[in-house]
Amino acid sequence: MADDLQGGCACGAVRYRLTSAPMFVHCCHCRDCQRQTGSAFVLNALIEADRVELLSGDVEGTAVPTDSGRPHAIHRCPSCRIAVWSVYGGVDKLRFVRIGTLDHPAALAPDVHIYTRSKLPWIALPDGVPAFEAYYDSKKLWPAASLERRRAIFG
Ligand SMILES: [Zn+2]
Ligand SMILES: [Zn+2]
């Protein structure tokens, strides 16, 4: 499966590989994500920074304003400016990799839908995937192995 988890920017300068499955996958319908993607939601694979292997090129972080005031840097290809992942909270241990930049984005489906209070009205959410008006309690939703992985990076 990890072989499928390669991706990159539009111009091809940035290529990356996820060396394992992510801990969890968010589909976020918040206004920030809508604005930043120019779309209805963002798809983020939450994964340890050291499991994101840069195969070529480099990325440049840009701090963006957020509704929450929490730091958020979007990391982009310096040439074509496509966003490949985000870092929240100013600590680059956990990355939010944009699933749309994978070569095979169908490889990772959302584990949760969040901030559905600003979900666009024409989107029908699938049955069987948890959905929350705002954020959620990861301790209740994440698999034990993923919580363990997160503890290993944040202590
Ligand atoms: Zn590029
Ligand atoms: Zn969001």
JSON list of C-alpha atoms and ligand atoms in Angstrom, two decimals:
[
{"chain": "A", "resi": 1, "resn": "MET", "atom": "CA", "xyz": [0.00, 0.00, 0.00]},
{"chain": "A", "resi": 2, "resn": "ALA", "atom": "CA", "xyz": [2.79, 2.45, 0.94]},
{"chain": "A", "resi": 3, "resn": "ASP", "atom": "CA", "xyz": [4.07, 2.15, -2.63]},
{"chain": "A", "resi": 4, "resn": "ASP", "atom": "CA", "xyz": [0.88, 3.81, -3.80]},
{"chain": "A", "resi": 5, "resn": "LEU", "atom": "CA", "xyz": [1.31, 6.78, -1.52]},
{"chain": "A", "resi": 6, "resn": "GLN", "atom": "CA", "xyz": [3.47, 8.93, -3.76]},
{"chain": "A", "resi": 7, "resn": "GLY", "atom": "CA", "xyz": [2.55, 12.36, -4.91]},
{"chain": "A", "resi": 8, "resn": "GLY", "atom": "CA", "xyz": [3.77, 15.74, -5.98]},
{"chain": "A", "resi": 9, "resn": "CYS", "atom": "CA", "xyz": [3.06, 19.21, -7.26]},
{"chain": "A", "resi": 10, "resn": "ALA", "atom": "CA", "xyz": [1.80, 20.22, -10.70]},
{"chain": "A", "resi": 11, "resn": "CYS", "atom": "CA", "xyz": [5.17, 21.07, -12.28]},
{"chain": "A", "resi": 12, "resn": "GLY", "atom": "CA", "xyz": [6.81, 17.89, -11.02]},
{"chain": "A", "resi": 13, "resn": "ALA", "atom": "CA", "xyz": [9.62, 19.59, -9.08]},
{"chain": "A", "resi": 14, "resn": "VAL", "atom": "CA", "xyz": [8.26, 18.36, -5.75]},
{"chain": "A", "resi": 15, "resn": "ARG", "atom": "CA", "xyz": [7.81, 14.62, -5.37]},
{"chain": "A", "resi": 16, "resn": "TYR", "atom": "CA", "xyz": [7.13, 12.93, -2.05]},
{"chain": "A", "resi": 17, "resn": "ARG", "atom": "CA", "xyz": [6.27, 9.55, -0.64]},
{"chain": "A", "resi": 18, "resn": "LEU", "atom": "CA", "xyz": [4.41, 8.54, 2.49]},
{"chain": "A", "resi": 19, "resn": "THR", "atom": "CA", "xyz": [6.35, 5.67, 4.01]},
{"chain": "A", "resi": 20, "resn": "SER", "atom": "CA", "xyz": [3.32, 4.29, 5.81]},
{"chain": "A", "resi": 21, "resn": "ALA", "atom": "CA", "xyz": [-0.42, 4.78, 5.97]},
{"chain": "A", "resi": 22, "resn": "PRO", "atom": "CA", "xyz": [-1.42, 7.98, 7.79]},
{"chain": "A", "resi": 23, "resn": "MET", "atom": "CA", "xyz": [-2.72, 7.98, 11.36]},
{"chain": "A", "resi": 24, "resn": "PHE", "atom": "CA", "xyz": [-6.08, 9.40, 10.33]},
{"chain": "A", "resi": 25, "resn": "VAL", "atom": "CA", "xyz": [-7.72, 11.14, 7.37]},
{"chain": "A", "resi": 26, "resn": "HIS", "atom": "CA", "xyz": [-9.75, 14.33, 7.72]},
{"chain": "A", "resi": 27, "resn": "CYS", "atom": "CA", "xyz": [-12.24, 15.76, 5.31]},
{"chain": "A", "resi": 28, "resn": "CYS", "atom": "CA", "xyz": [-12.53, 19.32, 6.56]},
{"chain": "A", "resi": 29, "resn": "HIS", "atom": "CA", "xyz": [-15.42, 21.53, 5.50]},
{"chain": "A", "resi": 30, "resn": "CYS", "atom": "CA", "xyz": [-14.35, 24.62, 7.47]},
{"chain": "A", "resi": 31, "resn": "ARG", "atom": "CA", "xyz": [-14.31, 28.06, 5.91]},
{"chain": "A", "resi": 32, "resn": "ASP", "atom": "CA", "xyz": [-10.50, 28.29, 6.14]},
{"chain": "A", "resi": 33, "resn": "CYS", "atom": "CA", "xyz": [-10.06, 25.09, 4.13]},
{"chain": "A", "resi": 34, "resn": "GLN", "atom": "CA", "xyz": [-12.67, 26.16, 1.61]},
{"chain": "A", "resi": 35, "resn": "ARG", "atom": "CA", "xyz": [-10.92, 29.49, 1.10]},
{"chain": "A", "resi": 36, "resn": "GLN", "atom": "CA", "xyz": [-7.43, 28.00, 0.94]},
{"chain": "A", "resi": 37, "resn": "THR", "atom": "CA", "xyz": [-8.34, 25.32, -1.57]},
{"chain": "A", "resi": 38, "resn": "GLY", "atom": "CA", "xyz": [-10.90, 27.33, -3.52]},
{"chain": "A", "resi": 39, "resn": "SER", "atom": "CA", "xyz": [-13.09, 24.28, -3.16]},
{"chain": "A", "resi": 40, "resn": "ALA", "atom": "CA", "xyz": [-15.73, 22.70, -0.93]},
{"chain": "A", "resi": 41, "resn": "PHE", "atom": "CA", "xyz": [-13.38, 20.95, 1.51]},
{"chain": "A", "resi": 42, "resn": "VAL", "atom": "CA", "xyz": [-9.85, 19.74, 1.98]},
{"chain": "A", "resi": 43, "resn": "LEU", "atom": "CA", "xyz": [-8.66, 16.15, 2.31]},
{"chain": "A", "resi": 44, "resn": "ASN", "atom": "CA", "xyz": [-5.80, 15.79, 4.76]},
{"chain": "A", "resi": 45, "resn": "ALA", "atom": "CA", "xyz": [-3.78, 12.71, 5.65]},
{"chain": "A", "resi": 46, "resn": "LEU", "atom": "CA", "xyz": [-2.40, 13.20, 9.17]},
{"chain": "A", "resi": 47, "resn": "ILE", "atom": "CA", "xyz": [1.04, 11.65, 9.33]},
{"chain": "A", "resi": 48, "resn": "GLU", "atom": "CA", "xyz": [4.34, 12.01, 11.16]},
{"chain": "A", "resi": 49, "resn": "ALA", "atom": "CA", "xyz": [6.74, 14.44, 9.41]},
{"chain": "A", "resi": 50, "resn": "ASP", "atom": "CA", "xyz": [9.44, 11.76, 9.35]},
{"chain": "A", "resi": 51, "resn": "ARG", "atom": "CA", "xyz": [7.14, 9.48, 7.36]},
{"chain": "A", "resi": 52, "resn": "VAL", "atom": "CA", "xyz": [6.91, 12.04, 4.57]},
{"chain": "A", "resi": 53, "resn": "GLU", "atom": "CA", "xyz": [9.94, 11.43, 2.42]},
{"chain": "A", "resi": 54, "resn": "LEU", "atom": "CA", "xyz": [10.84, 14.21, -0.01]},
{"chain": "A", "resi": 55, "resn": "LEU", "atom": "CA", "xyz": [11.99, 12.45, -3.19]},
{"chain": "A", "resi": 56, "resn": "SER", "atom": "CA", "xyz": [12.80, 15.62, -5.13]},
{"chain": "A", "resi": 57, "resn": "GLY", "atom": "CA", "xyz": [12.54, 19.37, -4.86]},
{"chain": "A", "resi": 58, "resn": "ASP", "atom": "CA", "xyz": [11.80, 21.33, -1.73]},
{"chain": "A", "resi": 59, "resn": "VAL", "atom": "CA", "xyz": [8.82, 23.06, -0.19]},
{"chain": "A", "resi": 60, "resn": "GLU", "atom": "CA", "xyz": [8.30, 26.57, 1.10]},
{"chain": "A", "resi": 61, "resn": "GLY", "atom": "CA", "xyz": [6.01, 27.30, 4.05]},
{"chain": "A", "resi": 62, "resn": "THR", "atom": "CA", "xyz": [3.66, 30.28, 3.98]},
{"chain": "A", "resi": 63, "resn": "ALA", "atom": "CA", "xyz": [1.85, 31.35, 7.15]},
{"chain": "A", "resi": 64, "resn": "VAL", "atom": "CA", "xyz": [-1.84, 31.96, 6.54]},
{"chain": "A", "resi": 65, "resn": "PRO", "atom": "CA", "xyz": [-4.40, 33.73, 8.73]},
{"chain": "A", "resi": 66, "resn": "THR", "atom": "CA", "xyz": [-6.87, 31.38, 10.40]},
{"chain": "A", "resi": 67, "resn": "ASP", "atom": "CA", "xyz": [-10.30, 31.84, 11.97]},
{"chain": "A", "resi": 68, "resn": "SER", "atom": "CA", "xyz": [-9.01, 30.10, 15.10]},
{"chain": "A", "resi": 69, "resn": "GLY", "atom": "CA", "xyz": [-5.83, 32.18, 15.41]},
{"chain": "A", "resi": 70, "resn": "ARG", "atom": "CA", "xyz": [-3.83, 28.93, 15.59]},
{"chain": "A", "resi": 71, "resn": "PRO", "atom": "CA", "xyz": [-0.65, 29.05, 13.43]},
{"chain": "A", "resi": 72, "resn": "HIS", "atom": "CA", "xyz": [-0.99, 27.35, 10.06]},
{"chain": "A", "resi": 73, "resn": "ALA", "atom": "CA", "xyz": [1.69, 27.16, 7.40]},
{"chain": "A", "resi": 74, "resn": "ILE", "atom": "CA", "xyz": [0.89, 25.86, 3.93]},
{"chain": "A", "resi": 75, "resn": "HIS", "atom": "CA", "xyz": [3.88, 24.19, 2.31]},
{"chain": "A", "resi": 76, "resn": "ARG", "atom": "CA", "xyz": [4.10, 24.69, -1.43]},
{"chain": "A", "resi": 77, "resn": "CYS", "atom": "CA", "xyz": [6.32, 24.01, -4.39]},
{"chain": "A", "resi": 78, "resn": "PRO", "atom": "CA", "xyz": [8.39, 27.18, -4.87]},
{"chain": "A", "resi": 79, "resn": "SER", "atom": "CA", "xyz": [7.91, 26.98, -8.67]},
{"chain": "A", "resi": 80, "resn": "CYS", "atom": "CA", "xyz": [4.28, 26.12, -9.35]},
{"chain": "A", "resi": 81, "resn": "ARG", "atom": "CA", "xyz": [2.96, 27.08, -5.87]},
{"chain": "A", "resi": 82, "resn": "ILE", "atom": "CA", "xyz": [0.85, 23.99, -5.50]},
{"chain": "A", "resi": 83, "resn": "ALA", "atom": "CA", "xyz": [0.20, 23.18, -1.84]},
{"chain": "A", "resi": 84, "resn": "VAL", "atom": "CA", "xyz": [1.33, 19.69, -0.86]},
{"chain": "A", "resi": 85, "resn": "TRP", "atom": "CA", "xyz": [0.92, 19.76, 2.93]},
{"chain": "A", "resi": 86, "resn": "SER", "atom": "CA", "xyz": [0.20, 21.90, 5.94]},
{"chain": "A", "resi": 87, "resn": "VAL", "atom": "CA", "xyz": [1.73, 22.27, 9.38]},
{"chain": "A", "resi": 88, "resn": "TYR", "atom": "CA", "xyz": [-0.49, 23.45, 12.21]},
{"chain": "A", "resi": 89, "resn": "GLY", "atom": "CA", "xyz": [0.64, 24.86, 15.54]},
{"chain": "A", "resi": 90, "resn": "GLY", "atom": "CA", "xyz": [4.09, 25.82, 14.31]},
{"chain": "A", "resi": 91, "resn": "VAL", "atom": "CA", "xyz": [5.63, 22.43, 15.10]},
{"chain": "A", "resi": 92, "resn": "ASP", "atom": "CA", "xyz": [6.68, 20.36, 12.12]},
{"chain": "A", "resi": 93, "resn": "LYS", "atom": "CA", "xyz": [6.19, 16.93, 13.67]},
{"chain": "A", "resi": 94, "resn": "LEU", "atom": "CA", "xyz": [2.76, 16.24, 12.29]},
{"chain": "A", "resi": 95, "resn": "ARG", "atom": "CA", "xyz": [1.88, 16.99, 8.69]},
{"chain": "A", "resi": 96, "resn": "PHE", "atom": "CA", "xyz": [-1.46, 17.34, 7.01]},
{"chain": "A", "resi": 97, "resn": "VAL", "atom": "CA", "xyz": [-0.74, 16.01, 3.53]},
{"chain": "A", "resi": 98, "resn": "ARG", "atom": "CA", "xyz": [-3.18, 17.07, 0.84]},
{"chain": "A", "resi": 99, "resn": "ILE", "atom": "CA", "xyz": [-4.57, 13.87, -0.56]},
{"chain": "A", "resi": 100, "resn": "GLY", "atom": "CA", "xyz": [-5.44, 15.47, -3.88]},
{"chain": "A", "resi": 101, "resn": "THR", "atom": "CA", "xyz": [-1.70, 15.72, -4.61]},
{"chain": "A", "resi": 102, "resn": "LEU", "atom": "CA", "xyz": [-1.24, 11.94, -4.41]},
{"chain": "A", "resi": 103, "resn": "ASP", "atom": "CA", "xyz": [-0.81, 10.12, -7.70]},
{"chain": "A", "resi": 104, "resn": "HIS", "atom": "CA", "xyz": [-3.69, 7.87, -6.60]},
{"chain": "A", "resi": 105, "resn": "PRO", "atom": "CA", "xyz": [-5.86, 9.96, -4.30]},
{"chain": "A", "resi": 106, "resn": "ALA", "atom": "CA", "xyz": [-8.45, 7.19, -4.03]},
{"chain": "A", "resi": 107, "resn": "ALA", "atom": "CA", "xyz": [-5.93, 5.30, -1.89]},
{"chain": "A", "resi": 108, "resn": "LEU", "atom": "CA", "xyz": [-7.00, 7.26, 1.21]},
{"chain": "A", "resi": 109, "resn": "ALA", "atom": "CA", "xyz": [-10.63, 7.87, 2.10]},
{"chain": "A", "resi": 110, "resn": "PRO", "atom": "CA", "xyz": [-11.83, 10.17, 4.91]},
{"chain": "A", "resi": 111, "resn": "ASP", "atom": "CA", "xyz": [-12.09, 8.66, 8.40]},
{"chain": "A", "resi": 112, "resn": "VAL", "atom": "CA", "xyz": [-14.07, 11.66, 9.60]},
{"chain": "A", "resi": 113, "resn": "HIS", "atom": "CA", "xyz": [-15.87, 14.72, 8.26]},
{"chain": "A", "resi": 114, "resn": "ILE", "atom": "CA", "xyz": [-15.32, 17.83, 10.36]},
{"chain": "A", "resi": 115, "resn": "TYR", "atom": "CA", "xyz": [-16.75, 21.35, 10.50]},
{"chain": "A", "resi": 116, "resn": "THR", "atom": "CA", "xyz": [-19.84, 20.19, 8.67]},
{"chain": "A", "resi": 117, "resn": "ARG", "atom": "CA", "xyz": [-21.56, 23.34, 10.00]},
{"chain": "A", "resi": 118, "resn": "SER", "atom": "CA", "xyz": [-20.05, 25.13, 6.98]},
{"chain": "A", "resi": 119, "resn": "LYS", "atom": "CA", "xyz": [-20.36, 22.19, 4.59]},
{"chain": "A", "resi": 120, "resn": "LEU", "atom": "CA", "xyz": [-21.74, 23.27, 1.24]},
{"chain": "A", "resi": 121, "resn": "PRO", "atom": "CA", "xyz": [-25.40, 22.29, 1.13]},
{"chain": "A", "resi": 122, "resn": "TRP", "atom": "CA", "xyz": [-25.18, 20.20, -2.05]},
{"chain": "A", "resi": 123, "resn": "ILE", "atom": "CA", "xyz": [-22.65, 17.76, -0.54]},
{"chain": "A", "resi": 124, "resn": "ALA", "atom": "CA", "xyz": [-24.21, 14.55, 0.75]},
{"chain": "A", "resi": 125, "resn": "LEU", "atom": "CA", "xyz": [-22.03, 12.85, 3.36]},
{"chain": "A", "resi": 126, "resn": "PRO", "atom": "CA", "xyz": [-21.66, 9.07, 3.20]},
{"chain": "A", "resi": 127, "resn": "ASP", "atom": "CA", "xyz": [-23.35, 6.85, 5.77]},
{"chain": "A", "resi": 128, "resn": "GLY", "atom": "CA", "xyz": [-20.97, 5.12, 8.13]},
{"chain": "A", "resi": 129, "resn": "VAL", "atom": "CA", "xyz": [-18.32, 7.85, 8.29]},
{"chain": "A", "resi": 130, "resn": "PRO", "atom": "CA", "xyz": [-18.48, 9.96, 11.46]},
{"chain": "A", "resi": 131, "resn": "ALA", "atom": "CA", "xyz": [-19.29, 13.63, 10.90]},
{"chain": "A", "resi": 132, "resn": "PHE", "atom": "CA", "xyz": [-19.09, 16.55, 13.33]},
{"chain": "A", "resi": 133, "resn": "GLU", "atom": "CA", "xyz": [-20.42, 20.11, 13.31]},
{"chain": "A", "resi": 134, "resn": "ALA", "atom": "CA", "xyz": [-17.00, 21.31, 14.46]},
{"chain": "A", "resi": 135, "resn": "TYR", "atom": "CA", "xyz": [-13.99, 19.37, 15.76]},
{"chain": "A", "resi": 136, "resn": "TYR", "atom": "CA", "xyz": [-14.08, 15.99, 17.50]},
{"chain": "A", "resi": 137, "resn": "ASP", "atom": "CA", "xyz": [-12.43, 13.99, 20.25]},
{"chain": "A", "resi": 138, "resn": "SER", "atom": "CA", "xyz": [-9.63, 12.05, 18.61]},
{"chain": "A", "resi": 139, "resn": "LYS", "atom": "CA", "xyz": [-9.26, 9.85, 21.71]},
{"chain": "A", "resi": 140, "resn": "LYS", "atom": "CA", "xyz": [-12.70, 8.45, 21.00]},
{"chain": "A", "resi": 141, "resn": "LEU", "atom": "CA", "xyz": [-12.30, 8.08, 17.25]},
{"chain": "A", "resi": 142, "resn": "TRP", "atom": "CA", "xyz": [-8.72, 7.24, 16.36]},
{"chain": "A", "resi": 143, "resn": "PRO", "atom": "CA", "xyz": [-7.57, 3.61, 16.35]},
{"chain": "A", "resi": 144, "resn": "ALA", "atom": "CA", "xyz": [-5.36, 2.77, 19.34]},
{"chain": "A", "resi": 145, "resn": "ALA", "atom": "CA", "xyz": [-2.33, 2.30, 17.08]},
{"chain": "A", "resi": 146, "resn": "SER", "atom": "CA", "xyz": [-2.76, 5.81, 15.67]},
{"chain": "A", "resi": 147, "resn": "LEU", "atom": "CA", "xyz": [-3.13, 7.35, 19.14]},
{"chain": "A", "resi": 148, "resn": "GLU", "atom": "CA", "xyz": [0.07, 5.55, 20.09]},
{"chain": "A", "resi": 149, "resn": "ARG", "atom": "CA", "xyz": [1.86, 6.98, 17.05]},
{"chain": "A", "resi": 150, "resn": "ARG", "atom": "CA", "xyz": [0.69, 10.48, 17.94]},
{"chain": "A", "resi": 151, "resn": "ARG", "atom": "CA", "xyz": [1.84, 10.05, 21.54]},
{"chain": "A", "resi": 152, "resn": "ALA", "atom": "CA", "xyz": [5.25, 9.01, 20.19]},
{"chain": "A", "resi": 153, "resn": "ILE", "atom": "CA", "xyz": [5.70, 12.37, 18.44]},
{"chain": "A", "resi": 154, "resn": "PHE", "atom": "CA", "xyz": [4.07, 14.73, 20.93]},
{"chain": "A", "resi": 155, "resn": "GLY", "atom": "CA", "xyz": [4.79, 12.86, 24.16]},
{"chain": "B", "resi": 1, "resn": "ZN", "atom": "ZN", "xyz": [5.80, 22.47, -8.69]},
{"chain": "B", "resi": 2, "resn": "ZN", "atom": "ZN", "xyz": [-10.52, 23.08, 7.75]}
]
